[in-house]
Amino acid sequence: MENELSAELTFSGPLPRAPAVEELLRPLAAEALKKSLGTRGRGELAAWAVTGDRLSLTLAADGGRPHQALLSIARQLGESLGRTSKIGVRTLRGTRYRVRFEVPTPPTRPITLPIPHTLSFEGGSAVLELTDLSEEALRDNWVDRVVQLVLEKAKRQAYAGKEQYWSLLTPARPREHAGRSDPTEEMLKRQWVRSGPTKGKWFLGPTVAHLYRTMERIARTEVLEPLGFIEVVQPHHDSFDILLKTGHLEGLPGEFYYAAEPRSRDPADWERFTDLVKITRAVPSEELAKLVGPPSAVLCYAQCPTIYWWLSGRTIPTDRLPLKVFDRTAVSNRYESGGRHGLERVDEFHRIEPVYLGTPEQLAALREELLARYARVFDEILELEWRTAWVTPFYMQQAGGVGVEDATAHVKGTIDYEAYLPYRGTREASEWLEFQNLSIVGDKYTKAFTIRAQKGELWSGCSGIGLERWLTTFLAQKGFEPKEWPEGFRNAAGTMPRDVDFL
Ligand code: ATP
Ligand code: ZN
Ligand code: MG
């Protein structure tokens, strides 16, 4: 049979003689297998043996996996033997679990797994064998999760290099650009910004702070407030629990900044540390590592996960839908490593993140309104050369719901906004900058966080308004002479502050 689970049960005392156990075990196993496999498949008790206080047994099944049946057999056996022989199940362990499953995209390279196993592929199917599974591992369906992981890894190999699908939605309207230079270089030359004091962080002086705040105000007053978005204020730390639910923890562990707590706040515990600082005038890193615990959270990566947490377990009344909120307080932190470039790709940046929840129809309509409002800002206030593209990660394309040919007709997915940066070269050959995006994710997060509508289906989505990207895009295209800036932006910016003329 395709799936086979061998297990060992230890009892609190010697088991009755074999015929008595068999009499008990056979009907229990038949019943449990039938119940857990249903009409999907069939199973059997393939082998069993008793030695002292130990029972080993093997369940085999087609069309389903037999670990739920094993758990049920163990429970009922314990109950029954408790009554007749005053013994119960002490431990339950899966000694060997062999499963066979179809792999639509066979891997081209070896697949690694972090728990004891063997894995082989033949034709279109895989044979996976796990050894030494605890009761919790059986109860928690590890085997199903490992099968999913193997399928995902195989698919990832097949799609390597084409992770994101890109197709133009609205083309750019070409414009004349006053800007020619790399805006970060120019800002540095003018001493408007300073790089540091830690990796990928920037200090914005008065002029750039004013421009950045102007961008933020435009987004709020021209897009969010007219559409009825209301502000929330959220914490800067994201909990591991939240990131487990959104999938970020498995998706992006290498992009987080991790936050750790001191093991104690008692000055006495820190005495050696402070003494070393006083003597050496340097950071005693080894001592510090002992005094600080392992990471217990991450610095905000994106705002929407914690907004979903805020709504978790809640039911939203019909007359409050679509619910439209935004956060502009939490600062985004990402370890960009080699990708860092000026203010365009930094490790700490400021985003306004609108998040919306509603019926699929409400969100489809809201997206049109957002698209129109954004377009007005980029065309009439900032006068940018920009385009939009439909980008969808490969796993969503595969999910069946998202069409690739007729992207505009579909609601679920992500739209990227991209801008031409003249300093990077020609429109055709240079890489454009993604300066914001807009997504509708279906019920992925409302399900994960158990957020319900009073009636009917509840979908959600979010949009990432990257203010450093708005700013660098604007300066790259419009240059640094306020008199050459579009009138709409000049009006919004008002009087520029006096910067500091360093000597
Ligand atoms: P990219 O592909 O450029 O890394 P992303 O897909 O990681 O962007 P999202 O997580 O979708 O970005 O975040 C939405 C917005 O946040 C982006 O459109 C951009 O405006 C901004 N953003 C993302 N990463 C950075 C960064 N390192 N520096 C500045 N802004 C950023
Ligand atoms: Zn989001
Ligand atoms: Mg990124």
CSV table of N, CA and C in Angstrom, one decimal, residues 317-394:
chain,number,residue,atom,x,y,z
A,317,PRO,N,-19.2,44.5,11.7
A,317,PRO,CA,-20.6,44.7,11.3
A,317,PRO,C,-20.7,45.1,9.8
A,318,THR,N,-21.7,44.7,9.2
A,318,THR,CA,-21.9,45.0,7.7
A,318,THR,C,-21.8,46.5,7.4
A,319,ASP,N,-22.4,47.3,8.3
A,319,ASP,CA,-22.4,48.8,7.9
A,319,ASP,C,-21.0,49.4,8.1
A,320,ARG,N,-20.0,48.6,8.6
A,320,ARG,CA,-18.7,49.2,8.7
A,320,ARG,C,-17.8,48.7,7.6
A,321,LEU,N,-18.4,48.0,6.7
A,321,LEU,CA,-17.6,47.5,5.5
A,321,LEU,C,-17.8,48.3,4.3
A,322,PRO,N,-16.8,48.5,3.4
A,322,PRO,CA,-15.4,48.0,3.6
A,322,PRO,C,-14.7,48.9,4.7
A,323,LEU,N,-14.0,48.2,5.5
A,323,LEU,CA,-13.2,48.8,6.6
A,323,LEU,C,-11.9,49.3,6.0
A,324,LYS,N,-11.6,50.6,6.2
A,324,LYS,CA,-10.4,51.2,5.5
A,324,LYS,C,-9.6,51.9,6.6
A,325,VAL,N,-8.4,51.4,6.9
A,325,VAL,CA,-7.6,52.0,7.9
A,325,VAL,C,-6.2,52.2,7.3
A,326,PHE,N,-5.4,53.1,8.0
A,326,PHE,CA,-4.0,53.1,7.6
A,326,PHE,C,-3.1,53.4,8.8
A,327,ASP,N,-1.8,53.0,8.7
A,327,ASP,CA,-0.9,53.3,9.7
A,327,ASP,C,0.3,54.0,9.1
A,328,ARG,N,0.8,55.1,9.7
A,328,ARG,CA,1.9,55.8,9.2
A,328,ARG,C,2.9,56.0,10.4
A,329,THR,N,2.8,55.2,11.4
A,329,THR,CA,3.6,55.4,12.6
A,329,THR,C,4.8,54.4,12.6
A,330,ALA,N,4.5,53.1,12.4
A,330,ALA,CA,5.5,52.1,12.5
A,330,ALA,C,6.5,52.3,11.3
A,331,VAL,N,7.8,52.2,11.6
A,331,VAL,CA,8.8,52.4,10.6
A,331,VAL,C,9.2,51.0,10.1
A,332,SER,N,9.4,50.9,8.8
A,332,SER,CA,9.7,49.6,8.2
A,332,SER,C,11.2,49.3,8.3
A,333,ASN,N,11.6,48.1,8.8
A,333,ASN,CA,13.0,47.8,8.9
A,333,ASN,C,13.2,46.5,8.1
A,334,ARG,N,14.2,46.5,7.2
A,334,ARG,CA,14.5,45.3,6.4
A,334,ARG,C,16.0,45.2,6.2
A,335,TYR,N,16.5,44.0,6.4
A,335,TYR,CA,18.0,43.8,6.1
A,335,TYR,C,18.1,43.6,4.6
A,336,GLU,N,18.5,44.7,3.9
A,336,GLU,CA,18.6,44.6,2.4
A,336,GLU,C,20.0,44.1,2.0
A,337,SER,N,21.0,44.1,2.8
A,337,SER,CA,22.3,43.6,2.5
A,337,SER,C,22.9,44.2,1.2
A,338,GLY,N,23.3,43.4,0.3
A,338,GLY,CA,23.9,43.8,-0.9
A,338,GLY,C,23.0,44.7,-1.8
A,339,GLY,N,21.7,44.7,-1.6
A,339,GLY,CA,20.8,45.4,-2.5
A,339,GLY,C,20.7,46.9,-2.1
A,340,ARG,N,21.3,47.3,-1.0
A,340,ARG,CA,21.2,48.7,-0.6
A,340,ARG,C,21.6,49.7,-1.6
A,341,HIS,N,20.8,50.7,-1.9
A,341,HIS,CA,21.3,51.8,-2.7
A,341,HIS,C,20.7,53.1,-2.3
A,342,GLY,N,21.5,54.1,-1.8
A,342,GLY,CA,21.1,55.4,-1.5
A,342,GLY,C,19.8,55.4,-0.7
A,343,LEU,N,19.0,56.4,-0.9
A,343,LEU,CA,17.7,56.4,-0.2
A,343,LEU,C,16.6,55.6,-0.9
A,344,GLU,N,17.0,55.0,-2.1
A,344,GLU,CA,16.0,54.2,-2.8
A,344,GLU,C,15.8,52.8,-2.2
A,345,ARG,N,16.9,52.3,-1.7
A,345,ARG,CA,16.8,50.9,-1.0
A,345,ARG,C,17.6,51.0,0.3
A,346,VAL,N,16.8,51.2,1.4
A,346,VAL,CA,17.4,51.5,2.7
A,346,VAL,C,17.0,50.4,3.6
A,347,ASP,N,17.6,50.3,4.8
A,347,ASP,CA,17.2,49.3,5.8
A,347,ASP,C,16.2,49.8,6.7
A,348,GLU,N,15.9,51.1,6.7
A,348,GLU,CA,14.9,51.7,7.6
A,348,GLU,C,14.2,52.7,6.7
A,349,PHE,N,12.9,52.5,6.5
A,349,PHE,CA,12.1,53.4,5.7
A,349,PHE,C,10.7,53.7,6.2
A,350,HIS,N,10.1,54.6,5.6
A,350,HIS,CA,8.8,55.1,6.1
A,350,HIS,C,7.7,54.8,5.1
A,351,ARG,N,6.7,54.0,5.5
A,351,ARG,CA,5.7,53.7,4.5
A,351,ARG,C,4.3,54.0,5.2
A,352,ILE,N,3.4,54.5,4.4
A,352,ILE,CA,2.0,54.6,4.9
A,352,ILE,C,1.5,53.3,4.4
A,353,GLU,N,0.8,52.5,5.3
A,353,GLU,CA,0.2,51.3,4.7
A,353,GLU,C,-1.3,51.3,5.0
A,354,PRO,N,-2.1,51.6,3.9
A,354,PRO,CA,-3.5,51.4,4.0
A,354,PRO,C,-3.9,49.9,3.9
A,355,VAL,N,-4.8,49.5,4.8
A,355,VAL,CA,-5.3,48.1,4.8
A,355,VAL,C,-6.8,48.2,4.7
A,356,TYR,N,-7.4,47.3,3.8
A,356,TYR,CA,-8.8,47.3,3.6
A,356,TYR,C,-9.4,45.9,3.7
A,357,LEU,N,-10.6,45.9,4.2
A,357,LEU,CA,-11.3,44.6,4.3
A,357,LEU,C,-12.8,44.8,3.9
A,358,GLY,N,-13.3,43.8,3.1
A,358,GLY,CA,-14.6,43.9,2.6
A,358,GLY,C,-15.0,42.7,1.8
A,359,THR,N,-16.2,42.8,1.2
A,359,THR,CA,-16.5,41.7,0.3
A,359,THR,C,-15.7,41.8,-1.0
A,360,PRO,N,-15.5,40.7,-1.7
A,360,PRO,CA,-14.7,40.8,-3.0
A,360,PRO,C,-15.2,41.9,-3.9
A,361,GLU,N,-16.5,42.1,-4.0
A,361,GLU,CA,-17.0,43.2,-4.8
A,361,GLU,C,-16.6,44.6,-4.3
A,362,GLN,N,-16.7,44.8,-3.0
A,362,GLN,CA,-16.3,46.0,-2.4
A,362,GLN,C,-14.8,46.3,-2.6
A,363,LEU,N,-14.0,45.3,-2.5
A,363,LEU,CA,-12.6,45.5,-2.7
A,363,LEU,C,-12.2,45.8,-4.1
A,364,ALA,N,-12.9,45.1,-5.0
A,364,ALA,CA,-12.7,45.4,-6.5
A,364,ALA,C,-13.0,46.8,-6.8
A,365,ALA,N,-14.1,47.3,-6.2
A,365,ALA,CA,-14.5,48.7,-6.4
A,365,ALA,C,-13.5,49.7,-5.8
A,366,LEU,N,-13.1,49.4,-4.6
A,366,LEU,CA,-12.2,50.2,-3.9
A,366,LEU,C,-10.8,50.3,-4.6
A,367,ARG,N,-10.4,49.2,-5.2
A,367,ARG,CA,-9.2,49.2,-5.9
A,367,ARG,C,-9.3,50.2,-7.1
A,368,GLU,N,-10.4,50.2,-7.8
A,368,GLU,CA,-10.6,51.2,-8.9
A,368,GLU,C,-10.4,52.6,-8.4
A,369,GLU,N,-11.0,52.9,-7.2
A,369,GLU,CA,-11.0,54.2,-6.6
A,369,GLU,C,-9.6,54.6,-6.2
A,370,LEU,N,-8.9,53.6,-5.6
A,370,LEU,CA,-7.5,53.9,-5.2
A,370,LEU,C,-6.6,54.1,-6.5
A,371,LEU,N,-6.8,53.3,-7.5
A,371,LEU,CA,-6.0,53.5,-8.8
A,371,LEU,C,-6.2,54.9,-9.3
A,372,ALA,N,-7.5,55.3,-9.3
A,372,ALA,CA,-7.8,56.7,-9.9
A,372,ALA,C,-7.2,57.8,-9.0
A,373,ARG,N,-7.3,57.7,-7.7
A,373,ARG,CA,-6.7,58.7,-6.8
A,373,ARG,C,-5.2,58.7,-7.0
A,374,TYR,N,-4.5,57.6,-7.0
A,374,TYR,CA,-3.1,57.5,-7.1
A,374,TYR,C,-2.7,58.2,-8.5
A,375,ALA,N,-3.4,57.8,-9.5
A,375,ALA,CA,-3.1,58.3,-10.9
A,375,ALA,C,-3.2,59.8,-10.9
A,376,ARG,N,-4.2,60.4,-10.2
A,376,ARG,CA,-4.3,61.9,-10.2
A,376,ARG,C,-3.0,62.5,-9.5
A,377,VAL,N,-2.6,61.9,-8.4
A,377,VAL,CA,-1.4,62.4,-7.7
A,377,VAL,C,-0.2,62.3,-8.6
A,378,PHE,N,0.0,61.2,-9.2
A,378,PHE,CA,1.2,61.0,-10.0
A,378,PHE,C,1.2,61.8,-11.3
A,379,ASP,N,0.0,62.0,-11.9
A,379,ASP,CA,-0.1,62.8,-13.1
A,379,ASP,C,-0.2,64.3,-12.9
A,380,GLU,N,-1.0,64.7,-11.9
A,380,GLU,CA,-1.3,66.1,-11.8
A,380,GLU,C,-0.6,66.8,-10.7
A,381,ILE,N,-0.1,66.2,-9.7
A,381,ILE,CA,0.6,66.9,-8.6
A,381,ILE,C,2.1,66.7,-8.7
A,382,LEU,N,2.5,65.4,-8.8
A,382,LEU,CA,3.9,65.1,-8.9
A,382,LEU,C,4.4,65.1,-10.4
A,383,GLU,N,3.5,65.0,-11.3
A,383,GLU,CA,3.8,64.9,-12.8
A,383,GLU,C,4.9,64.0,-13.1
A,384,LEU,N,4.7,62.7,-12.7
A,384,LEU,CA,5.8,61.7,-12.8
A,384,LEU,C,5.6,60.9,-14.1
A,385,GLU,N,6.7,60.3,-14.6
A,385,GLU,CA,6.6,59.3,-15.6
A,385,GLU,C,6.5,58.0,-14.9
A,386,TRP,N,5.4,57.3,-15.0
A,386,TRP,CA,5.2,56.1,-14.2
A,386,TRP,C,4.3,55.1,-15.0
A,387,ARG,N,4.4,53.9,-14.6
A,387,ARG,CA,3.6,52.8,-15.2
A,387,ARG,C,3.1,51.8,-14.1
A,388,THR,N,2.2,51.0,-14.4
A,388,THR,CA,1.8,50.0,-13.5
A,388,THR,C,2.0,48.6,-14.2
A,389,ALA,N,2.3,47.6,-13.3
A,389,ALA,CA,2.4,46.2,-13.9
A,389,ALA,C,1.7,45.3,-12.9
A,390,TRP,N,1.2,44.2,-13.5
A,390,TRP,CA,0.6,43.2,-12.7
A,390,TRP,C,1.7,42.2,-12.4
A,391,VAL,N,2.0,42.1,-11.1
A,391,VAL,CA,3.0,41.1,-10.7
A,391,VAL,C,2.4,40.2,-9.7
A,392,THR,N,2.6,38.9,-9.9
A,392,THR,CA,2.1,37.9,-9.0
A,392,THR,C,3.1,36.8,-8.8
A,393,PRO,N,3.4,36.5,-7.6
A,393,PRO,CA,4.3,35.5,-7.3
A,393,PRO,C,3.9,34.1,-7.9
A,394,PHE,N,4.8,33.3,-8.2
A,394,PHE,CA,4.5,32.1,-9.0
A,394,PHE,C,3.5,31.2,-8.2
